[in-house]
mmCIF file of C-alpha atoms in Angstrom:
data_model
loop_
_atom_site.group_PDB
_atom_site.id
_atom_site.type_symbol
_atom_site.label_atom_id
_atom_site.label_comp_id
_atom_site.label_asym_id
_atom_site.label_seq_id
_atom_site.Cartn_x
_atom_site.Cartn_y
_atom_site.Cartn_z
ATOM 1 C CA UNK A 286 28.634 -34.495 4.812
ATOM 2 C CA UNK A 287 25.340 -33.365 6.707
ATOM 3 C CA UNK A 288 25.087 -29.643 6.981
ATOM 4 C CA UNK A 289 22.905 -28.770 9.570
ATOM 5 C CA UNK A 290 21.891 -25.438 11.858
ATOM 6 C CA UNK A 291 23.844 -26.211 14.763
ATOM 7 C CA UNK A 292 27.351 -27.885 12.493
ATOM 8 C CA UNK A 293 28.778 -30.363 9.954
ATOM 9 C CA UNK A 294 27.953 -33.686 10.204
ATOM 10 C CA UNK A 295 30.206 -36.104 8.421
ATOM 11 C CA UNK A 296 29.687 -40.108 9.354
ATOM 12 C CA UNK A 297 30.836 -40.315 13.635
ATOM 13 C CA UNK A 298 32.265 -36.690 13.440
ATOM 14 C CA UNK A 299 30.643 -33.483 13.786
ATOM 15 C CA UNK A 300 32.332 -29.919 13.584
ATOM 16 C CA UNK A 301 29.837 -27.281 15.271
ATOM 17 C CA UNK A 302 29.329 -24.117 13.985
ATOM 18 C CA UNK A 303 30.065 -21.317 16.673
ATOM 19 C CA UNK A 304 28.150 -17.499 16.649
ATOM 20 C CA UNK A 305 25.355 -16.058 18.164
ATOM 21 C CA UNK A 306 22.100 -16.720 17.885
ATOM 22 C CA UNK A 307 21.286 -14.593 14.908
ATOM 23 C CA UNK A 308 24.290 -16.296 13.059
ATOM 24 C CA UNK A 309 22.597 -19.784 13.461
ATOM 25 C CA UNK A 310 19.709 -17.806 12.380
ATOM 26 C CA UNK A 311 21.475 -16.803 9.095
ATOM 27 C CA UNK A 312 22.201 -20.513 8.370
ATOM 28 C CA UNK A 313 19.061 -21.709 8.613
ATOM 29 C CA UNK A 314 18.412 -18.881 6.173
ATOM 30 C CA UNK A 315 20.798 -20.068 3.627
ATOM 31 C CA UNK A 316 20.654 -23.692 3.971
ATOM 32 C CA UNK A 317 19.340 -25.758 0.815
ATOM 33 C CA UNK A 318 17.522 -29.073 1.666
ATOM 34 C CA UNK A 319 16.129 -31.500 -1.334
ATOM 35 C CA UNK A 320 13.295 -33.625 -0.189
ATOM 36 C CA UNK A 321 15.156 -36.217 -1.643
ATOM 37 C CA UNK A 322 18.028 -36.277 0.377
ATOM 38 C CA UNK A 323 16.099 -35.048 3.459
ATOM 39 C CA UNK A 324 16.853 -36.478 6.736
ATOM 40 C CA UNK A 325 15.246 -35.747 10.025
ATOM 41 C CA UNK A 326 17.508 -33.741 13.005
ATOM 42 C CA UNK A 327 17.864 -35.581 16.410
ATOM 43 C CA UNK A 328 18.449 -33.753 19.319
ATOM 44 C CA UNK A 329 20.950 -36.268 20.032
ATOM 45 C CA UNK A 330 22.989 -35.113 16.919
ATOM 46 C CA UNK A 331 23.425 -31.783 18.885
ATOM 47 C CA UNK A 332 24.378 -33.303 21.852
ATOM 48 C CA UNK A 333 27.195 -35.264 20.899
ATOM 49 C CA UNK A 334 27.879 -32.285 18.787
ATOM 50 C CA UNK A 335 29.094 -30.646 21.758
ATOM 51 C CA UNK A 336 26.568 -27.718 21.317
ATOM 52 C CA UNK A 337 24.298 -28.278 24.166
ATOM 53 C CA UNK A 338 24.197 -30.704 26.910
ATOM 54 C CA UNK A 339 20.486 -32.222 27.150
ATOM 55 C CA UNK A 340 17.082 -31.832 25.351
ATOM 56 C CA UNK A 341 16.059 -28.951 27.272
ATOM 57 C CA UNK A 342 18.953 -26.864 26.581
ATOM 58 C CA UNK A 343 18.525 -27.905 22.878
ATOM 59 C CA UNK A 344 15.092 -26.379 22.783
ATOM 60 C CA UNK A 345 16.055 -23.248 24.366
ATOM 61 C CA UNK A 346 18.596 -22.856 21.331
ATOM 62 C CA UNK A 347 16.867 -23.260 18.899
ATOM 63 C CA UNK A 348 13.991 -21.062 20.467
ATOM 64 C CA UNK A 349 16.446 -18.283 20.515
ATOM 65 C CA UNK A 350 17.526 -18.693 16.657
ATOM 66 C CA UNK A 351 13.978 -19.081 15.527
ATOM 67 C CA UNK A 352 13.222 -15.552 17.145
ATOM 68 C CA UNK A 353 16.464 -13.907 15.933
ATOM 69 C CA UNK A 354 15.457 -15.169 12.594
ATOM 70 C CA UNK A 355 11.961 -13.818 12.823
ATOM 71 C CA UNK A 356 13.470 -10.255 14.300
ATOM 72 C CA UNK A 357 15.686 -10.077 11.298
ATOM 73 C CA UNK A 358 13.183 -11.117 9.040
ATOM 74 C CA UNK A 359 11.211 -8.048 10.198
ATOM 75 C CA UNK A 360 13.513 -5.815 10.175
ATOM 76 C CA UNK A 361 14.233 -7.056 6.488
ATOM 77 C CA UNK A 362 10.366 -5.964 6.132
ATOM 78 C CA UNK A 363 9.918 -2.927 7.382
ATOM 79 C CA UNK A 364 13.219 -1.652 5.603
ATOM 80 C CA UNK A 365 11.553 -1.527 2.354
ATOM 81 C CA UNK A 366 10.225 2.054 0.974
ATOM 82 C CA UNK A 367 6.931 0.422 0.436
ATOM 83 C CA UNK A 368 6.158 -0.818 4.142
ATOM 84 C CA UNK A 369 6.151 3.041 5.418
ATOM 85 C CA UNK A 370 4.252 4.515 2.297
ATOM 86 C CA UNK A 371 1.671 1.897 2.758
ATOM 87 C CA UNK A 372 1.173 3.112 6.758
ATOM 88 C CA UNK A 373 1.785 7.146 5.098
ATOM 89 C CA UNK A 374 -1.029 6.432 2.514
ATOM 90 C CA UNK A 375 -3.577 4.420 4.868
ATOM 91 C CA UNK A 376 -3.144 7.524 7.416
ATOM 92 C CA UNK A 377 -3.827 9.763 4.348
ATOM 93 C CA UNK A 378 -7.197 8.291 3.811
ATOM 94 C CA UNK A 379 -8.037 8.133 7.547
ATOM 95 C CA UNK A 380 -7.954 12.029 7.846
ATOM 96 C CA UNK A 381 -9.800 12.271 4.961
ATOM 97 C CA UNK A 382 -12.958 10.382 6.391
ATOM 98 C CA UNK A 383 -12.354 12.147 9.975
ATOM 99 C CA UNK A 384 -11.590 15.583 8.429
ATOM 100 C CA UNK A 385 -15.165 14.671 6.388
ATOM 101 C CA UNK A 386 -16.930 13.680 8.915
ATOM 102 C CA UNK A 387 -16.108 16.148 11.322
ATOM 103 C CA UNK A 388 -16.547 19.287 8.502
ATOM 104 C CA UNK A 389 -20.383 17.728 7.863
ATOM 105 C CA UNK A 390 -20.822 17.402 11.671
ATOM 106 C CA UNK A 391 -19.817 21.159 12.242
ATOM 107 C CA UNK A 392 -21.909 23.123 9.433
ATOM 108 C CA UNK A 393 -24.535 20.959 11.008
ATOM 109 C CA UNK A 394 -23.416 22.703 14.316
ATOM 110 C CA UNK A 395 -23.436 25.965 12.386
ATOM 111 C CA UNK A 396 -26.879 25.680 10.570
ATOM 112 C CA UNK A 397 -28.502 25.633 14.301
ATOM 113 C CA UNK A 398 -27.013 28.316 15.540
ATOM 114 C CA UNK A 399 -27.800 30.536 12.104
ATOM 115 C CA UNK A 400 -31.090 28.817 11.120
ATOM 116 C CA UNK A 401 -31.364 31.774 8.010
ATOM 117 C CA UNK A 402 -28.297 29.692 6.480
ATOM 118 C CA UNK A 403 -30.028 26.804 5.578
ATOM 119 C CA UNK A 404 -30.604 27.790 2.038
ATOM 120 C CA UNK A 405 -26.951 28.858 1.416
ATOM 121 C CA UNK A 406 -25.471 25.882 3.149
ATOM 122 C CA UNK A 407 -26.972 23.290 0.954
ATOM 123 C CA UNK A 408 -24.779 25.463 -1.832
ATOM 124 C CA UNK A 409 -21.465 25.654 0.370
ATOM 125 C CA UNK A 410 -19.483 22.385 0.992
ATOM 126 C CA UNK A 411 -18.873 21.454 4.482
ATOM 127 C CA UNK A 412 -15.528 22.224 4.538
ATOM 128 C CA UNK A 413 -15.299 25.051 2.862
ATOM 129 C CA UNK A 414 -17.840 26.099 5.381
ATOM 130 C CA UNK A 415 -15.428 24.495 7.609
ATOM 131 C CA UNK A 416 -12.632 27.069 6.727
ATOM 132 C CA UNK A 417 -14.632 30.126 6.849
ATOM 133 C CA UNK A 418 -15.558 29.701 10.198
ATOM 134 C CA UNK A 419 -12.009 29.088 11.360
ATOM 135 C CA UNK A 420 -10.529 32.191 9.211
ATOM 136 C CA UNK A 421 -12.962 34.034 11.545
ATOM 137 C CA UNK A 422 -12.188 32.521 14.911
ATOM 138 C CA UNK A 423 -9.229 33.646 14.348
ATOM 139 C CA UNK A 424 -9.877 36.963 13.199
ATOM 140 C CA UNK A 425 -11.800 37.327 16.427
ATOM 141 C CA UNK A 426 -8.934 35.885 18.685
ATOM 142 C CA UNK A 427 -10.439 32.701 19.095
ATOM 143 C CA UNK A 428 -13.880 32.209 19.838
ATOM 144 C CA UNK A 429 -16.429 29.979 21.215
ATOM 145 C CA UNK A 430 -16.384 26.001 20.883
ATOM 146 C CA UNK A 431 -17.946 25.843 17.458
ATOM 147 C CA UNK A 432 -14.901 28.441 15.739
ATOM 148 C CA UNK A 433 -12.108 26.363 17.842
ATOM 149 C CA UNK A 434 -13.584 23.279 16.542
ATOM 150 C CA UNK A 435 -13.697 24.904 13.087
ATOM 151 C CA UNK A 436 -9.836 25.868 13.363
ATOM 152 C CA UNK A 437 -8.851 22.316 14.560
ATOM 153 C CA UNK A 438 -9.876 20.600 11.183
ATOM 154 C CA UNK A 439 -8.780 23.575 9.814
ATOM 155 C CA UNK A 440 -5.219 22.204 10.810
ATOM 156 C CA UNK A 441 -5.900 18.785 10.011
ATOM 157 C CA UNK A 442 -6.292 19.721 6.443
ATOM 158 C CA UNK A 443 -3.491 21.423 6.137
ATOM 159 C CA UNK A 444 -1.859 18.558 7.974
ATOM 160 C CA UNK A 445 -3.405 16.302 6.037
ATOM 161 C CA UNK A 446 -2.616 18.524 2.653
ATOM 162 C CA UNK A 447 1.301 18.116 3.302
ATOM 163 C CA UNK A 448 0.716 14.722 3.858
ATOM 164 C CA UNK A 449 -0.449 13.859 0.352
ATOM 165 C CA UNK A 450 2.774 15.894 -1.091
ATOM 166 C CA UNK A 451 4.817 13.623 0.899
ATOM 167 C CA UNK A 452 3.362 10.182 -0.010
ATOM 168 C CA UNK A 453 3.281 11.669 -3.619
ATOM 169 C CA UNK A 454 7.197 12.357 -2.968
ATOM 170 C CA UNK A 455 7.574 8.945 -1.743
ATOM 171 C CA UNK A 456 5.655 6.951 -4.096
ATOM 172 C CA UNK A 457 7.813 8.622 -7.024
ATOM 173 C CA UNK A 458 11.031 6.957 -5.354
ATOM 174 C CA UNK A 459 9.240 3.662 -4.547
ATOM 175 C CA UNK A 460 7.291 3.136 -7.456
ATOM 176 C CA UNK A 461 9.442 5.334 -10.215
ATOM 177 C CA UNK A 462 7.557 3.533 -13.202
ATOM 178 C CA UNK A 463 4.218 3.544 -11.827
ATOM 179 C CA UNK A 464 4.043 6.869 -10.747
ATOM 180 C CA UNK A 465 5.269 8.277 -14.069
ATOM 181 C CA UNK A 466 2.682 6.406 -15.183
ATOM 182 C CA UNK A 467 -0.656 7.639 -13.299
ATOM 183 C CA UNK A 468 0.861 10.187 -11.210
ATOM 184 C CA UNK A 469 2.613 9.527 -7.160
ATOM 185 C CA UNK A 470 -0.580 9.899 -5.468
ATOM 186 C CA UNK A 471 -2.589 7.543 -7.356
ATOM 187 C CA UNK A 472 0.307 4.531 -7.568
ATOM 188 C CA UNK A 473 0.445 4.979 -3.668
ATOM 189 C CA UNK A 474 -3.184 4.335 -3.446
ATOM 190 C CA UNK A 475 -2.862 1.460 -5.181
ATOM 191 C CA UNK A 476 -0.178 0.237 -3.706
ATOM 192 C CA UNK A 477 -2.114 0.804 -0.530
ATOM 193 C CA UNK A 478 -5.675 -1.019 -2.165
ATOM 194 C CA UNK A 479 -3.252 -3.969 -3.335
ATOM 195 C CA UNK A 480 -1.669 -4.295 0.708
ATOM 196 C CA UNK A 481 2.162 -3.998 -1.175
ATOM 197 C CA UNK A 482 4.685 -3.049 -3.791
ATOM 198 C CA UNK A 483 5.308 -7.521 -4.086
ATOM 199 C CA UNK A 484 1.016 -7.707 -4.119
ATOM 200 C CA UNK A 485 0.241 -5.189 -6.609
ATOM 201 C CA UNK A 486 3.577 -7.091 -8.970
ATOM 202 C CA UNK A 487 1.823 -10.029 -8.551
ATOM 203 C CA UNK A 488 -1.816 -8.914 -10.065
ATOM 204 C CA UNK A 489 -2.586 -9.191 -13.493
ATOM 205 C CA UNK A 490 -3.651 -6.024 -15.680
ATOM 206 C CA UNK A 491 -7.451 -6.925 -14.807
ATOM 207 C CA UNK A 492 -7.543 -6.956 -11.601
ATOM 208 C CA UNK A 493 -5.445 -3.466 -11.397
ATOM 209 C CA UNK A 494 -8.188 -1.979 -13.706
ATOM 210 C CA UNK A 495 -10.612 -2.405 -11.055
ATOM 211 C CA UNK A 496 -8.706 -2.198 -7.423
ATOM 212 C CA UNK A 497 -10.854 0.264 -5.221
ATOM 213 C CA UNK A 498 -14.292 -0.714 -7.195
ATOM 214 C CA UNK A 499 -14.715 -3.516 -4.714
ATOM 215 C CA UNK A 500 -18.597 -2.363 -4.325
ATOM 216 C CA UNK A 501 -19.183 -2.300 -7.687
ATOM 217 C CA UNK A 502 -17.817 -5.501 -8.596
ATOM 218 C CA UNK A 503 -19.968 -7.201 -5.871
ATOM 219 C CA UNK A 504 -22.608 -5.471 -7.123
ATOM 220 C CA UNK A 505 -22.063 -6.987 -10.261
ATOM 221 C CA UNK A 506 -21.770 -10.142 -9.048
ATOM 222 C CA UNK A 507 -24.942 -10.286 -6.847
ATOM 223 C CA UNK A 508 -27.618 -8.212 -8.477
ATOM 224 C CA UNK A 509 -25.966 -8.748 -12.526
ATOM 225 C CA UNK A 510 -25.179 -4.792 -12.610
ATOM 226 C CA UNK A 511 -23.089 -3.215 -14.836
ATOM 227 C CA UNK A 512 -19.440 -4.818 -13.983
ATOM 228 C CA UNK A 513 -16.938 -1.793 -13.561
ATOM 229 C CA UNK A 514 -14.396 -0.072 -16.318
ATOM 230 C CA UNK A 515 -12.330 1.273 -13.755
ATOM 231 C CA UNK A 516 -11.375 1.802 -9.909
ATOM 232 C CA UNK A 517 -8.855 3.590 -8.203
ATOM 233 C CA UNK A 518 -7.567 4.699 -11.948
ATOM 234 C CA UNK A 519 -10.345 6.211 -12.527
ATOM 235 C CA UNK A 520 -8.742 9.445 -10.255
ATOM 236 C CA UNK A 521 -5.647 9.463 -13.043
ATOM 237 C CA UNK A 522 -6.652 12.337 -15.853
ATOM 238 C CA UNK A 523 -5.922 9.913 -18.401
ATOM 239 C CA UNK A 524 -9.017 8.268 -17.900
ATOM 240 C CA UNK A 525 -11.557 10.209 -16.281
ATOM 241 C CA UNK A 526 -10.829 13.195 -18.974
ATOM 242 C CA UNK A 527 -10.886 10.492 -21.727
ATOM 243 C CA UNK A 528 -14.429 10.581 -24.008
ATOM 244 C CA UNK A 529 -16.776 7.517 -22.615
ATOM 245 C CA UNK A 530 -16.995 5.673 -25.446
ATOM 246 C CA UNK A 531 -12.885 5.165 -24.762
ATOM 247 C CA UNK A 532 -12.612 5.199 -21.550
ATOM 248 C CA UNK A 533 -13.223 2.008 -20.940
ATOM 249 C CA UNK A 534 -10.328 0.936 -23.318
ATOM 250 C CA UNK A 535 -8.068 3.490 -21.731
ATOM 251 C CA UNK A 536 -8.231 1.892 -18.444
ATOM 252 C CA UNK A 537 -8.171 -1.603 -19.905
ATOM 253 C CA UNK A 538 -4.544 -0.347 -21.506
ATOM 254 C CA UNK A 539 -3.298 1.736 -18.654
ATOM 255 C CA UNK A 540 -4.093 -1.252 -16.402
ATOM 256 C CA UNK A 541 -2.068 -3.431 -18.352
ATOM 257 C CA UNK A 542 1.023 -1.185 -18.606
ATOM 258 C CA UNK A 543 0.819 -0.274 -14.710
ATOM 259 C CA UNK A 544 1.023 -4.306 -14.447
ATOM 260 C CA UNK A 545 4.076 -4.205 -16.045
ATOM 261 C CA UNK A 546 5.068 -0.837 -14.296
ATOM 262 C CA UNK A 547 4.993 -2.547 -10.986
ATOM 263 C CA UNK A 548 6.947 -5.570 -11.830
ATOM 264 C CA UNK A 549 9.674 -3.111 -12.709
ATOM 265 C CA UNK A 550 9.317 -1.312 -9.742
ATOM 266 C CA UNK A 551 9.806 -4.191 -7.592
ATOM 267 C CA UNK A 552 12.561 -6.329 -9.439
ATOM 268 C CA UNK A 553 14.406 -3.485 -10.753
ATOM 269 C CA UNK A 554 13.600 -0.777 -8.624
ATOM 270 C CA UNK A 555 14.546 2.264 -10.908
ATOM 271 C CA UNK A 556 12.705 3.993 -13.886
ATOM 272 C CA UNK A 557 13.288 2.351 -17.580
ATOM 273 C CA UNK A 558 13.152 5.382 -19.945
ATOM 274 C CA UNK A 559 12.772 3.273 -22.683
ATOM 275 C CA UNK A 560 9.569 1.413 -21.285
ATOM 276 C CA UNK A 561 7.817 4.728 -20.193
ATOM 277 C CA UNK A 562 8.249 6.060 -23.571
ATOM 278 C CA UNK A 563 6.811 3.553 -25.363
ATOM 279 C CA UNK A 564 3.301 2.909 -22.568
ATOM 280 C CA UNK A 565 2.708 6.775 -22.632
ATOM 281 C CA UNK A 566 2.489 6.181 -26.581
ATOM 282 C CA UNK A 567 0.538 3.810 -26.448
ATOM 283 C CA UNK A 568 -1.902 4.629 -23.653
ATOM 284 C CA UNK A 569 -1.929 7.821 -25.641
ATOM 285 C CA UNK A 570 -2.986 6.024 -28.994
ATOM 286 C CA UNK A 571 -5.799 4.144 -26.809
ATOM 287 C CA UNK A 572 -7.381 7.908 -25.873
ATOM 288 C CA UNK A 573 -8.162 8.562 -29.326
ATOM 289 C CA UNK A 574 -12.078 8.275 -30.226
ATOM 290 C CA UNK A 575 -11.043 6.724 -33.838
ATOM 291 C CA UNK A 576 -7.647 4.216 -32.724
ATOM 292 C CA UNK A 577 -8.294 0.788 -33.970
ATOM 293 C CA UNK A 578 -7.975 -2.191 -31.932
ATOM 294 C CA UNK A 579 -8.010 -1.940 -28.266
ATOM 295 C CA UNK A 580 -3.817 -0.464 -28.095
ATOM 296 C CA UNK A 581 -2.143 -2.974 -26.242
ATOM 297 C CA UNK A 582 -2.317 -6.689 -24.845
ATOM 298 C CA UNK A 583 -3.534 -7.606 -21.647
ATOM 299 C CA UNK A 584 -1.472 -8.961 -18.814
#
């Protein structure tokens, strides 16, 4: 007996299958065809199947159950935790280049309209510039352009401030392991750097040591500069607080653990005690000036 998506074939009968379109979508889904056993579908077959009458009609059937199956396949998508904390995460670091851009652009605004400030300004970051001049717009009831301005990023930090609790929230529940590991915020960002919770599962140990260092490494590449330790990791204590003549080892075994982290995350899907015990050891071991040997294997 032939299985295909519209029935049963079985030598001069044929028993159709009957549903909607998204049922003959399913089907298709499920169905197992060997190359070795493969034979071509003619529209024929469907005809004298009963399910449609001509060619035309058998088209417009199977257009329908290709695009149910592609709907459901999205859906499928965007249902996993990792689809909306990659859009949460990418937003995050959009408000931080606006909200940076736009602080720097204002105590520019500032300096010319208090040209005695120069000297203090180069001392004062923008944006803590930023938020003095919106504490007193609104002290004053408002103000000109400059202090409404001032009290609009104002917002958008804060906005952008609960953001980062919330993908850290998230990330925890998507990525148990990996955030354990190197903290919610970081795992999200790379989880954003490798485009998914199934990329970043798929990378080796090496290439996780040096996601967000994509300047560097070309640099490296092109001009023979120093290659880089470390990327997005770099932001987790364990590594930027670790002495430099370890922290390149530190990253090399964090990297390798978060590999494993993230294959967790995404088959299992919930935090292994027993795993996170034994990489916080370790990556612990690897932070210490006089540890021998490099404290741990590489993915």
């Amino acid at each position: 007996m032939q299985s295909c998506w519209f029935g049963d074939i079985s030598g001069e009968t044929c028993a159709p299958f009957t549903g909607d379109a998204a049922a003959y979508a399913l089907r298709i889904k499920e169905s197992r065809v060997g190359m070795d056993n493969f034979t071509p579908l003619l529209w024929e077959q469907a005809v004298a199947c009963g399910v449609c009458r001509d060619r035309a009609e058998y088209l417009a059937i199977l257009q329908k159950v290709c695009i149910a199956g592609s709907e459901q396949g999205i859906r499928e998508r965007y249902a996993s935790g990792d689809v909306e904390l990659l859009q949460m995460v990418r937003t995050l670091d959009e408000m931080d280049t606006v909200t940076n851009l736009l602080s720097e652009r204002v105590a520019d605004w500032y300096q010319i309209r208090h040209p005695s400030f120069s000297r203090k300004y180069r001392r004062t970051p923008a944006h803590v510039l930023v938020r003095s001049i919106a504490e007193r717009g609104r002290e004053r009831g408002g103000g000109g352009a400059l202090n409404r301005v001032a009290q609009e990023i104002a917002g958008l930090a804060e906005a952008r401030t609960a953001l980062a609790k919330e993908v850290s929230a998230r990330a925890c529940g998507v990525m148990p392991n990996t955030s354990e590991l190197i903290g919610g915020l970081v795992a999200a960002r790379l989880l954003s750097c490798a485009g998914g919770l199934k990329e970043l599962s798929r990378l080796p140990g090496s290439t996780i040591q040096v996601l967000g260092a994509r300047t560097a490494l070309f640099a490296h590449i092109r001009t023979h500069a120093p290659a880089p330790k470390h990327g997005i990791i770099f932001q987790h204590r364990r590594v930027h607080n670790a002495p430099r003549e370890v922290r390149g080892k530190v990253a090399r075994v964090l990297a390798a653990k978060l590999a494993i982290a993230a294959r967790i995350d995404y088959y299992r899907g919930r935090a292994e005690p027993a795993f996170l015990e034994d990489a916080q050891a370790t990556i612990d071991r690897a932070g210490t000036p006089d540890a021998g040997g490099d404290g741990g294997g590489r993915s």
